[in-house]
PDB file of C-alpha atoms and ligand atoms in Angstrom:
ATOM      1  CA  MET A   1      14.532  -6.973  -7.954  1.00 96.00           C
ATOM      2  CA  VAL A   2      13.855 -10.402  -6.647  1.00 98.00           C
ATOM      3  CA  ILE A   3      10.471 -12.137  -8.056  1.00 98.00           C
ATOM      4  CA  LYS A   4       9.176 -14.811  -6.391  1.00 98.00           C
ATOM      5  CA  LYS A   5       6.587 -16.835  -8.425  1.00 98.00           C
ATOM      6  CA  VAL A   6       4.056 -18.778  -6.259  1.00 98.00           C
ATOM      7  CA  THR A   7       1.207 -20.638  -7.202  1.00 98.00           C
ATOM      8  CA  ASP A   8      -1.961 -18.725  -6.300  1.00 98.00           C
ATOM      9  CA  TYR A   9      -3.336 -15.962  -3.606  1.00 98.00           C
ATOM     10  CA  GLU A  10      -3.036 -18.567  -0.743  1.00 98.00           C
ATOM     11  CA  GLU A  11       0.706 -19.070  -1.041  1.00 98.00           C
ATOM     12  CA  LEU A  12       1.082 -15.351  -1.958  1.00 98.00           C
ATOM     13  CA  SER A  13      -0.414 -14.388   1.295  1.00 98.00           C
ATOM     14  CA  LYS A  14       1.556 -16.983   3.322  1.00 98.00           C
ATOM     15  CA  LYS A  15       5.014 -15.879   1.988  1.00 98.00           C
ATOM     16  CA  GLY A  16       4.065 -12.315   2.364  1.00 98.00           C
ATOM     17  CA  ALA A  17       2.993 -12.622   5.995  1.00 98.00           C
ATOM     18  CA  GLN A  18       6.405 -14.519   6.358  1.00 98.00           C
ATOM     19  CA  PHE A  19       8.553 -11.763   5.012  1.00 98.00           C
ATOM     20  CA  ILE A  20       6.642  -9.074   7.060  1.00 98.00           C
ATOM     21  CA  ALA A  21       6.811 -11.254  10.299  1.00 98.00           C
ATOM     22  CA  ALA A  22      10.741 -11.716   9.566  1.00 98.00           C
ATOM     23  CA  GLN A  23      10.860  -7.972   9.595  1.00 98.00           C
ATOM     24  CA  ILE A  24       8.895  -7.626  12.812  1.00 98.00           C
ATOM     25  CA  ILE A  25      11.203 -10.147  14.439  1.00 98.00           C
ATOM     26  CA  MET A  26      14.297  -8.805  13.538  1.00 98.00           C
ATOM     27  CA  LYS A  27      13.115  -5.282  14.461  1.00 98.00           C
ATOM     28  CA  PRO A  28      10.333  -5.210  16.798  1.00 98.00           C
ATOM     29  CA  ASN A  29       9.965  -1.284  16.646  1.00 98.00           C
ATOM     30  CA  CYS A  30      10.300  -1.114  12.833  1.00 98.00           C
ATOM     31  CA  VAL A  31       8.291   1.227  10.790  1.00 98.00           C
ATOM     32  CA  LEU A  32       6.048  -0.502   8.357  1.00 98.00           C
ATOM     33  CA  GLY A  33       4.391   1.283   5.481  1.00 98.00           C
ATOM     34  CA  LEU A  34       1.342  -0.490   4.478  1.00 98.00           C
ATOM     35  CA  ALA A  35      -0.894  -0.809   1.538  1.00 98.00           C
ATOM     36  CA  THR A  36      -4.806  -1.438   1.084  1.00 97.00           C
ATOM     37  CA  GLY A  37      -6.594  -2.912  -1.549  1.00 95.00           C
ATOM     38  CA  GLY A  38      -7.316  -6.737  -2.204  1.00 96.00           C
ATOM     39  CA  SER A  39      -3.842  -7.902  -2.687  1.00 98.00           C
ATOM     40  CA  PRO A  40      -2.865  -7.684   1.074  1.00 98.00           C
ATOM     41  CA  VAL A  41      -5.608  -8.961   2.718  1.00 98.00           C
ATOM     42  CA  GLY A  42      -4.760 -12.359   3.088  1.00 98.00           C
ATOM     43  CA  THR A  43      -1.425 -11.486   4.048  1.00 98.00           C
ATOM     44  CA  TYR A  44      -3.030  -9.281   6.959  1.00 98.00           C
ATOM     45  CA  GLN A  45      -5.135 -12.164   8.003  1.00 98.00           C
ATOM     46  CA  ARG A  46      -2.198 -14.301   8.378  1.00 98.00           C
ATOM     47  CA  LEU A  47      -0.226 -11.558  10.276  1.00 98.00           C
ATOM     48  CA  ILE A  48      -3.327 -11.435  12.731  1.00 98.00           C
ATOM     49  CA  LYS A  49      -2.880 -15.285  13.163  1.00 98.00           C
ATOM     50  CA  ALA A  50       0.830 -14.869  13.857  1.00 98.00           C
ATOM     51  CA  TYR A  51      -0.073 -12.269  16.727  1.00 98.00           C
ATOM     52  CA  GLN A  52      -2.645 -14.474  17.997  1.00 98.00           C
ATOM     53  CA  ASP A  53      -0.515 -17.386  18.446  1.00 98.00           C
ATOM     54  CA  GLY A  54       1.994 -15.161  20.002  1.00 98.00           C
ATOM     55  CA  SER A  55       4.650 -15.405  17.271  1.00 97.00           C
ATOM     56  CA  ILE A  56       4.914 -11.486  16.702  1.00 98.00           C
ATOM     57  CA  SER A  57       3.581  -8.470  18.382  1.00 98.00           C
ATOM     58  CA  PHE A  58       2.962  -5.075  17.072  1.00 98.00           C
ATOM     59  CA  LYS A  59       3.177  -3.052  20.205  1.00 98.00           C
ATOM     60  CA  ASP A  60       6.268  -1.186  19.328  1.00 98.00           C
ATOM     61  CA  ILE A  61       5.543  -0.911  15.265  1.00 98.00           C
ATOM     62  CA  THR A  62       4.755   2.268  13.777  1.00 98.00           C
ATOM     63  CA  SER A  63       3.083   2.354  10.530  1.00 98.00           C
ATOM     64  CA  VAL A  64       2.591   4.774   7.603  1.00 98.00           C
ATOM     65  CA  ASN A  65      -0.077   4.096   5.080  1.00 98.00           C
ATOM     66  CA  LEU A  66       0.482   5.073   1.386  1.00 98.00           C
ATOM     67  CA  ASP A  67      -2.699   6.894   0.711  1.00 97.00           C
ATOM     68  CA  GLU A  68      -6.301   8.009   1.662  1.00 97.00           C
ATOM     69  CA  TYR A  69      -9.620   9.264  -0.392  1.00 97.00           C
ATOM     70  CA  LYS A  70      -9.880  12.864  -0.027  1.00 97.00           C
ATOM     71  CA  GLY A  71     -13.104  13.514   1.603  1.00 96.00           C
ATOM     72  CA  LEU A  72     -13.910  10.501   3.441  1.00 95.00           C
ATOM     73  CA  ASP A  73     -13.475  10.225   7.402  1.00 93.00           C
ATOM     74  CA  GLY A  74     -11.904   7.201   9.049  1.00 94.00           C
ATOM     75  CA  THR A  75     -15.328   5.938   9.914  1.00 95.00           C
ATOM     76  CA  HIS A  76     -16.683   5.600   6.387  1.00 95.00           C
ATOM     77  CA  PRO A  77     -16.354   2.005   5.457  1.00 95.00           C
ATOM     78  CA  GLN A  78     -14.718   2.600   2.339  1.00 95.00           C
ATOM     79  CA  SER A  79     -11.965   4.959   3.672  1.00 97.00           C
ATOM     80  CA  TYR A  80      -8.367   3.413   4.010  1.00 97.00           C
ATOM     81  CA  ARG A  81      -8.382   3.964   7.784  1.00 98.00           C
ATOM     82  CA  TYR A  82     -11.499   1.918   8.306  1.00 98.00           C
ATOM     83  CA  PHE A  83      -9.767  -0.626   6.253  1.00 98.00           C
ATOM     84  CA  MET A  84      -6.646  -0.773   7.954  1.00 98.00           C
ATOM     85  CA  ASN A  85      -8.323  -0.851  11.221  1.00 98.00           C
ATOM     86  CA  THR A  86     -10.947  -3.751  10.149  1.00 98.00           C
ATOM     87  CA  ASN A  87      -8.266  -5.786   8.285  1.00 98.00           C
ATOM     88  CA  LEU A  88      -5.405  -5.589  10.614  1.00 98.00           C
ATOM     89  CA  PHE A  89      -5.272  -2.693  13.730  1.00 98.00           C
ATOM     90  CA  ASP A  90      -8.206  -3.683  15.553  1.00 98.00           C
ATOM     91  CA  HIS A  91      -7.102  -7.354  15.400  1.00 98.00           C
ATOM     92  CA  VAL A  92      -3.446  -6.964  16.823  1.00 98.00           C
ATOM     93  CA  ASP A  93      -1.775  -4.934  19.624  1.00 98.00           C
ATOM     94  CA  ILE A  94      -0.629  -1.988  17.631  1.00 98.00           C
ATOM     95  CA  ILE A  95      -0.930   1.347  19.328  1.00 98.00           C
ATOM     96  CA  LYS A  96      -3.528   3.105  17.169  1.00 98.00           C
ATOM     97  CA  GLU A  97      -1.851   6.646  18.039  1.00 98.00           C
ATOM     98  CA  ASN A  98       1.236   4.976  16.204  1.00 98.00           C
ATOM     99  CA  THR A  99      -0.678   4.211  12.883  1.00 98.00           C
ATOM    100  CA  TYR A 100      -0.797   7.266  10.146  1.00 98.00           C
ATOM    101  CA  LEU A 101      -2.320   7.671   6.977  1.00 98.00           C
ATOM    102  CA  PRO A 102      -3.207  11.083   5.155  1.00 98.00           C
ATOM    103  CA  ASP A 103      -6.222  12.993   6.815  1.00 97.00           C
ATOM    104  CA  GLY A 104      -8.951  12.364   4.191  1.00 97.00           C
ATOM    105  CA  LEU A 105     -11.071  15.059   6.103  1.00 96.00           C
ATOM    106  CA  GLU A 106      -8.529  18.074   5.553  1.00 97.00           C
ATOM    107  CA  PRO A 107     -10.123  20.191   2.718  1.00 96.00           C
ATOM    108  CA  ASP A 108      -6.926  21.998   2.006  1.00 98.00           C
ATOM    109  CA  SER A 109      -4.653  19.652   0.094  1.00 97.00           C
ATOM    110  CA  GLU A 110      -1.740  21.443   0.520  1.00 98.00           C
ATOM    111  CA  LYS A 111      -1.847  21.385   4.381  1.00 98.00           C
ATOM    112  CA  ALA A 112      -3.026  17.619   4.129  1.00 98.00           C
ATOM    113  CA  CYS A 113      -0.056  16.596   2.292  1.00 98.00           C
ATOM    114  CA  THR A 114       2.543  19.002   3.990  1.00 98.00           C
ATOM    115  CA  ASP A 115       1.644  17.553   7.163  1.00 98.00           C
ATOM    116  CA  TYR A 116       1.898  13.804   5.994  1.00 98.00           C
ATOM    117  CA  GLU A 117       5.340  14.664   4.570  1.00 97.00           C
ATOM    118  CA  ALA A 118       6.397  15.797   8.261  1.00 97.00           C
ATOM    119  CA  ILE A 119       4.992  12.643   9.621  1.00 97.00           C
ATOM    120  CA  ILE A 120       6.837  10.623   7.080  1.00 96.00           C
ATOM    121  CA  ASP A 121      10.048  12.409   8.297  1.00 95.00           C
ATOM    122  CA  GLY A 122       8.935  12.240  11.920  1.00 96.00           C
ATOM    123  CA  VAL A 123       8.603   8.333  12.043  1.00 96.00           C
ATOM    124  CA  GLY A 124      12.632   8.109  10.700  1.00 93.00           C
ATOM    125  CA  GLY A 125      12.254   6.237   7.725  1.00 92.00           C
ATOM    126  CA  ILE A 126      10.261   3.272   6.380  1.00 97.00           C
ATOM    127  CA  ASP A 127      12.045  -0.140   7.041  1.00 98.00           C
ATOM    128  CA  LEU A 128       9.589  -2.062   5.138  1.00 98.00           C
ATOM    129  CA  GLN A 129       7.188  -0.720   2.486  1.00 98.00           C
ATOM    130  CA  LEU A 130       4.500  -2.972   1.267  1.00 98.00           C
ATOM    131  CA  LEU A 131       2.886  -2.316  -2.081  1.00 98.00           C
ATOM    132  CA  GLY A 132       0.005  -3.535  -4.306  1.00 98.00           C
ATOM    133  CA  LEU A 133       0.176  -2.892  -8.124  1.00 98.00           C
ATOM    134  CA  GLY A 134      -2.657  -1.105  -9.723  1.00 95.00           C
ATOM    135  CA  HIS A 135      -4.114  -2.351 -12.893  1.00 94.00           C
ATOM    136  CA  ASN A 136      -2.471   0.775 -14.595  1.00 94.00           C
ATOM    137  CA  GLY A 137       1.032   0.513 -13.059  1.00 97.00           C
ATOM    138  CA  HIS A 138       0.088   2.862 -10.002  1.00 96.00           C
ATOM    139  CA  ILE A 139       1.595   2.411  -6.574  1.00 97.00           C
ATOM    140  CA  GLY A 140      -0.279   3.977  -3.711  1.00 97.00           C
ATOM    141  CA  PHE A 141      -2.335   6.596  -5.972  1.00 95.00           C
ATOM    142  CA  ASN A 142       0.758   7.864  -7.980  1.00 96.00           C
ATOM    143  CA  GLU A 143      -1.141   7.329 -11.398  1.00 94.00           C
ATOM    144  CA  PRO A 144       0.401   7.329 -14.551  1.00 95.00           C
ATOM    145  CA  ASN A 145       1.842  10.899 -15.294  1.00 93.00           C
ATOM    146  CA  THR A 146       4.312  12.870 -16.973  1.00 93.00           C
ATOM    147  CA  VAL A 147       6.563  13.098 -14.028  1.00 95.00           C
ATOM    148  CA  PHE A 148       7.436  11.281 -10.956  1.00 96.00           C
ATOM    149  CA  GLU A 149       5.813  13.401  -8.131  1.00 95.00           C
ATOM    150  CA  LYS A 150       8.309  13.492  -5.371  1.00 97.00           C
ATOM    151  CA  ASN A 151       6.328  14.483  -2.426  1.00 97.00           C
ATOM    152  CA  THR A 152       2.558  13.537  -0.993  1.00 98.00           C
ATOM    153  CA  HIS A 153       0.207  15.200  -3.286  1.00 97.00           C
ATOM    154  CA  CYS A 154      -3.404  15.248  -4.095  1.00 97.00           C
ATOM    155  CA  VAL A 155      -4.213  13.264  -7.239  1.00 96.00           C
ATOM    156  CA  GLU A 156      -7.018  12.925  -9.566  1.00 94.00           C
ATOM    157  CA  LEU A 157      -8.036   9.573  -9.973  1.00 93.00           C
ATOM    158  CA  THR A 158      -7.924   8.064 -13.494  1.00 90.00           C
ATOM    159  CA  GLN A 159     -10.990   6.344 -14.727  1.00 93.00           C
ATOM    160  CA  SER A 160      -9.227   2.800 -14.781  1.00 88.00           C
ATOM    161  CA  THR A 161      -8.999   3.455 -11.263  1.00 90.00           C
ATOM    162  CA  ILE A 162     -12.177   4.407 -10.417  1.00 94.00           C
ATOM    163  CA  ASP A 163     -13.543   1.360 -12.197  1.00 93.00           C
ATOM    164  CA  ALA A 164     -11.356  -1.085 -10.342  1.00 90.00           C
ATOM    165  CA  ASN A 165     -12.147   0.585  -7.085  1.00 91.00           C
ATOM    166  CA  THR A 166     -16.191   0.865  -7.799  1.00 94.00           C
ATOM    167  CA  ARG A 167     -16.450  -2.817  -6.703  1.00 92.00           C
ATOM    168  CA  TYR A 168     -16.136  -1.643  -3.022  1.00 91.00           C
ATOM    169  CA  PHE A 169     -18.665   1.097  -3.209  1.00 93.00           C
ATOM    170  CA  ASN A 170     -22.430   0.967  -4.142  1.00 92.00           C
ATOM    171  CA  SER A 171     -21.851   2.778  -7.473  1.00 93.00           C
ATOM    172  CA  SER A 172     -19.075   4.437  -9.440  1.00 94.00           C
ATOM    173  CA  ASP A 173     -20.687   7.747  -8.760  1.00 93.00           C
ATOM    174  CA  GLU A 174     -19.802   7.200  -4.994  1.00 93.00           C
ATOM    175  CA  VAL A 175     -16.097   6.558  -5.641  1.00 94.00           C
ATOM    176  CA  PRO A 176     -14.124   9.634  -4.363  1.00 95.00           C
ATOM    177  CA  ARG A 177     -12.421  11.374  -7.503  1.00 96.00           C
ATOM    178  CA  GLN A 178      -9.428  12.715  -5.587  1.00 97.00           C
ATOM    179  CA  ALA A 179      -7.077  11.126  -3.030  1.00 97.00           C
ATOM    180  CA  TYR A 180      -3.847  12.317  -1.223  1.00 98.00           C
ATOM    181  CA  THR A 181      -0.901   9.795  -1.668  1.00 98.00           C
ATOM    182  CA  MET A 182       2.758   9.466  -0.585  1.00 98.00           C
ATOM    183  CA  GLY A 183       5.018  10.346  -3.518  1.00 97.00           C
ATOM    184  CA  TYR A 184       7.863   8.489  -4.820  1.00 96.00           C
ATOM    185  CA  ARG A 185      10.308   9.926  -2.207  1.00 96.00           C
ATOM    186  CA  GLY A 186       8.435   8.215   0.687  1.00 96.00           C
ATOM    187  CA  ILE A 187       8.324   5.110  -1.268  1.00 97.00           C
ATOM    188  CA  LEU A 188      11.558   4.953  -2.238  1.00 98.00           C
ATOM    189  CA  SER A 189      13.304   5.847   0.773  1.00 97.00           C
ATOM    190  CA  ALA A 190      12.082   2.551   2.553  1.00 98.00           C
ATOM    191  CA  LYS A 191      14.855   0.347   3.175  1.00 98.00           C
ATOM    192  CA  LYS A 192      13.206  -2.839   1.671  1.00 98.00           C
ATOM    193  CA  ILE A 193      10.082  -2.947  -0.599  1.00 98.00           C
ATOM    194  CA  LEU A 194       7.657  -5.779  -0.954  1.00 98.00           C
ATOM    195  CA  VAL A 195       5.351  -5.824  -3.872  1.00 98.00           C
ATOM    196  CA  LEU A 196       2.148  -8.397  -3.841  1.00 98.00           C
ATOM    197  CA  VAL A 197       0.726  -8.965  -7.198  1.00 98.00           C
ATOM    198  CA  SER A 198      -2.117 -11.478  -7.902  1.00 98.00           C
ATOM    199  CA  GLY A 199      -4.360 -12.532 -10.865  1.00 98.00           C
ATOM    200  CA  SER A 200      -4.419 -12.488 -14.780  1.00 98.00           C
ATOM    201  CA  ALA A 201      -5.433  -8.889 -14.776  1.00 97.00           C
ATOM    202  CA  LYS A 202      -2.126  -7.694 -13.550  1.00 98.00           C
ATOM    203  CA  ALA A 203      -0.010  -9.932 -15.877  1.00 98.00           C
ATOM    204  CA  SER A 204       0.679  -7.437 -18.686  1.00 98.00           C
ATOM    205  CA  ILE A 205       1.262  -4.589 -16.337  1.00 98.00           C
ATOM    206  CA  LEU A 206       3.571  -6.544 -14.160  1.00 98.00           C
ATOM    207  CA  ALA A 207       5.761  -7.571 -17.368  1.00 98.00           C
ATOM    208  CA  GLN A 208       5.833  -3.805 -18.164  1.00 98.00           C
ATOM    209  CA  VAL A 209       6.768  -3.144 -14.692  1.00 98.00           C
ATOM    210  CA  VAL A 210       9.738  -5.540 -14.407  1.00 98.00           C
ATOM    211  CA  ASN A 211      11.046  -5.506 -17.986  1.00 98.00           C
ATOM    212  CA  GLY A 212       9.662  -2.350 -19.588  1.00 98.00           C
ATOM    213  CA  PRO A 213      11.456   1.305 -19.471  1.00 98.00           C
ATOM    214  CA  ILE A 214      11.329   3.317 -16.417  1.00 98.00           C
ATOM    215  CA  THR A 215       8.608   5.974 -17.025  1.00 98.00           C
ATOM    216  CA  PRO A 216       5.902   7.707 -14.848  1.00 97.00           C
ATOM    217  CA  GLU A 217       3.509   6.494 -17.162  1.00 97.00           C
ATOM    218  CA  VAL A 218       4.102   3.006 -15.497  1.00 98.00           C
ATOM    219  CA  PRO A 219       4.620   4.296 -11.866  1.00 98.00           C
ATOM    220  CA  ALA A 220       5.899   1.074 -10.425  1.00 98.00           C
ATOM    221  CA  SER A 221       8.441   0.901 -13.131  1.00 98.00           C
ATOM    222  CA  ILE A 222      10.524   3.124 -10.782  1.00 98.00           C
ATOM    223  CA  LEU A 223      11.102   0.326  -8.733  1.00 98.00           C
ATOM    224  CA  GLN A 224      13.670  -0.994 -10.989  1.00 98.00           C
ATOM    225  CA  LEU A 225      15.778   1.546  -9.193  1.00 97.00           C
ATOM    226  CA  HIS A 226      15.632   0.660  -5.803  1.00 98.00           C
ATOM    227  CA  PRO A 227      18.229  -1.777  -4.495  1.00 98.00           C
ATOM    228  CA  ASP A 228      15.869  -4.085  -2.424  1.00 98.00           C
ATOM    229  CA  VAL A 229      12.699  -5.096  -3.882  1.00 98.00           C
ATOM    230  CA  THR A 230      10.977  -7.997  -3.776  1.00 98.00           C
ATOM    231  CA  ILE A 231       8.079  -9.106  -5.535  1.00 98.00           C
ATOM    232  CA  ILE A 232       5.666 -12.008  -4.780  1.00 98.00           C
ATOM    233  CA  ALA A 233       3.365 -12.829  -7.766  1.00 98.00           C
ATOM    234  CA  ASP A 234       1.167 -15.559  -8.213  1.00 98.00           C
ATOM    235  CA  ALA A 235       1.058 -17.740 -11.571  1.00 98.00           C
ATOM    236  CA  GLU A 236      -1.542 -15.996 -13.016  1.00 98.00           C
ATOM    237  CA  ALA A 237       0.073 -12.516 -12.506  1.00 98.00           C
ATOM    238  CA  ALA A 238       3.593 -13.866 -13.450  1.00 98.00           C
ATOM    239  CA  ALA A 239       2.292 -15.578 -16.473  1.00 98.00           C
ATOM    240  CA  LEU A 240       4.320 -13.008 -18.785  1.00 98.00           C
ATOM    241  CA  LEU A 241       7.436 -12.679 -16.840  1.00 95.00           C
TER     242      LEU A 241
HETATM  243  C1  GLP B 301      -5.750   0.728  -4.890  1.00 51.46           C
HETATM  244  C2  GLP B 301      -4.871   1.570  -3.879  1.00 51.46           C
HETATM  245  C3  GLP B 301      -3.497   1.020  -3.964  1.00 51.46           C
HETATM  246  C4  GLP B 301      -3.519  -0.609  -4.373  1.00 51.46           C
HETATM  247  C5  GLP B 301      -4.168  -0.818  -5.684  1.00 51.46           C
HETATM  248  C6  GLP B 301      -4.243  -2.115  -6.168  1.00 51.46           C
HETATM  249  O1  GLP B 301      -5.963   1.941  -5.809  1.00 51.46           O
HETATM  250  N1  GLP B 301      -4.433   3.045  -3.768  1.00 51.46           N
HETATM  251  O2  GLP B 301      -2.550   1.296  -2.918  1.00 51.46           O
HETATM  252  O3  GLP B 301      -2.199  -1.440  -4.317  1.00 51.46           O
HETATM  253  O4  GLP B 301      -5.259   0.146  -5.923  1.00 51.46           O
HETATM  254  O5  GLP B 301      -5.719  -2.729  -5.442  1.00 51.46           O
HETATM  255  P1  GLP B 301      -5.830  -4.563  -5.414  1.00 51.46           P
HETATM  256  O6  GLP B 301      -4.657  -4.936  -4.626  1.00 51.46           O
HETATM  257  O7  GLP B 301      -7.311  -4.372  -4.867  1.00 51.46           O
HETATM  258  O8  GLP B 301      -5.748  -4.911  -6.888  1.00 51.46           O
END
């Protein structure tokens, strides 16, 4: 693991965008694994600027996102499809048909997950997977568990995640209780992984992820086994490293 400590969210976003832009320049038709949440928003804004000034193009990029709430369709403002459209896709030249998320409207969990596995396989492998880190160590929506779930699956969100994500909804009751998430096979098969971690609330979990035992109770700890992981953490998040 390479850990880059930066001063604050601004610098994290700048470095995150440089990292992804370098990947796009090296391989203009690469497959990007993308993430939602607050951590990558500043990075996406800088990537949009890089596109606008002509430094990068997304026209040959394919993207596969980590997860989607079960029950929300893509026009729901809190769906991850809506997040990706408004925070990145609508502002760059990516071809929307080449952007994939699990189908939140598919009520049959088994079908939704099997379909997404076929999509992950169909894109031919992720070149760079971007990750945020949940307060309980989750990646995507892989919550703390007794096993590392290999494939895309339907998860029951933990109270910690529901609490963390309530800020985006009118009330906690509106937060979906279930989500579809890529499993560890999809994430770990990426050639490169970039993790963005910001803020003091992540300091303790980040220290466990980096220095603690590899256990499904701390989902991101499995990243210790991947050969090419870069973590960019701001000073508050890196305080206990
Ligand atoms: C959400 C998402 C994750 C994200 C995480 C952290 O629940 N499913 O993919 O990485 O929470 O979010 P944030 O970056 O807002 O802390």
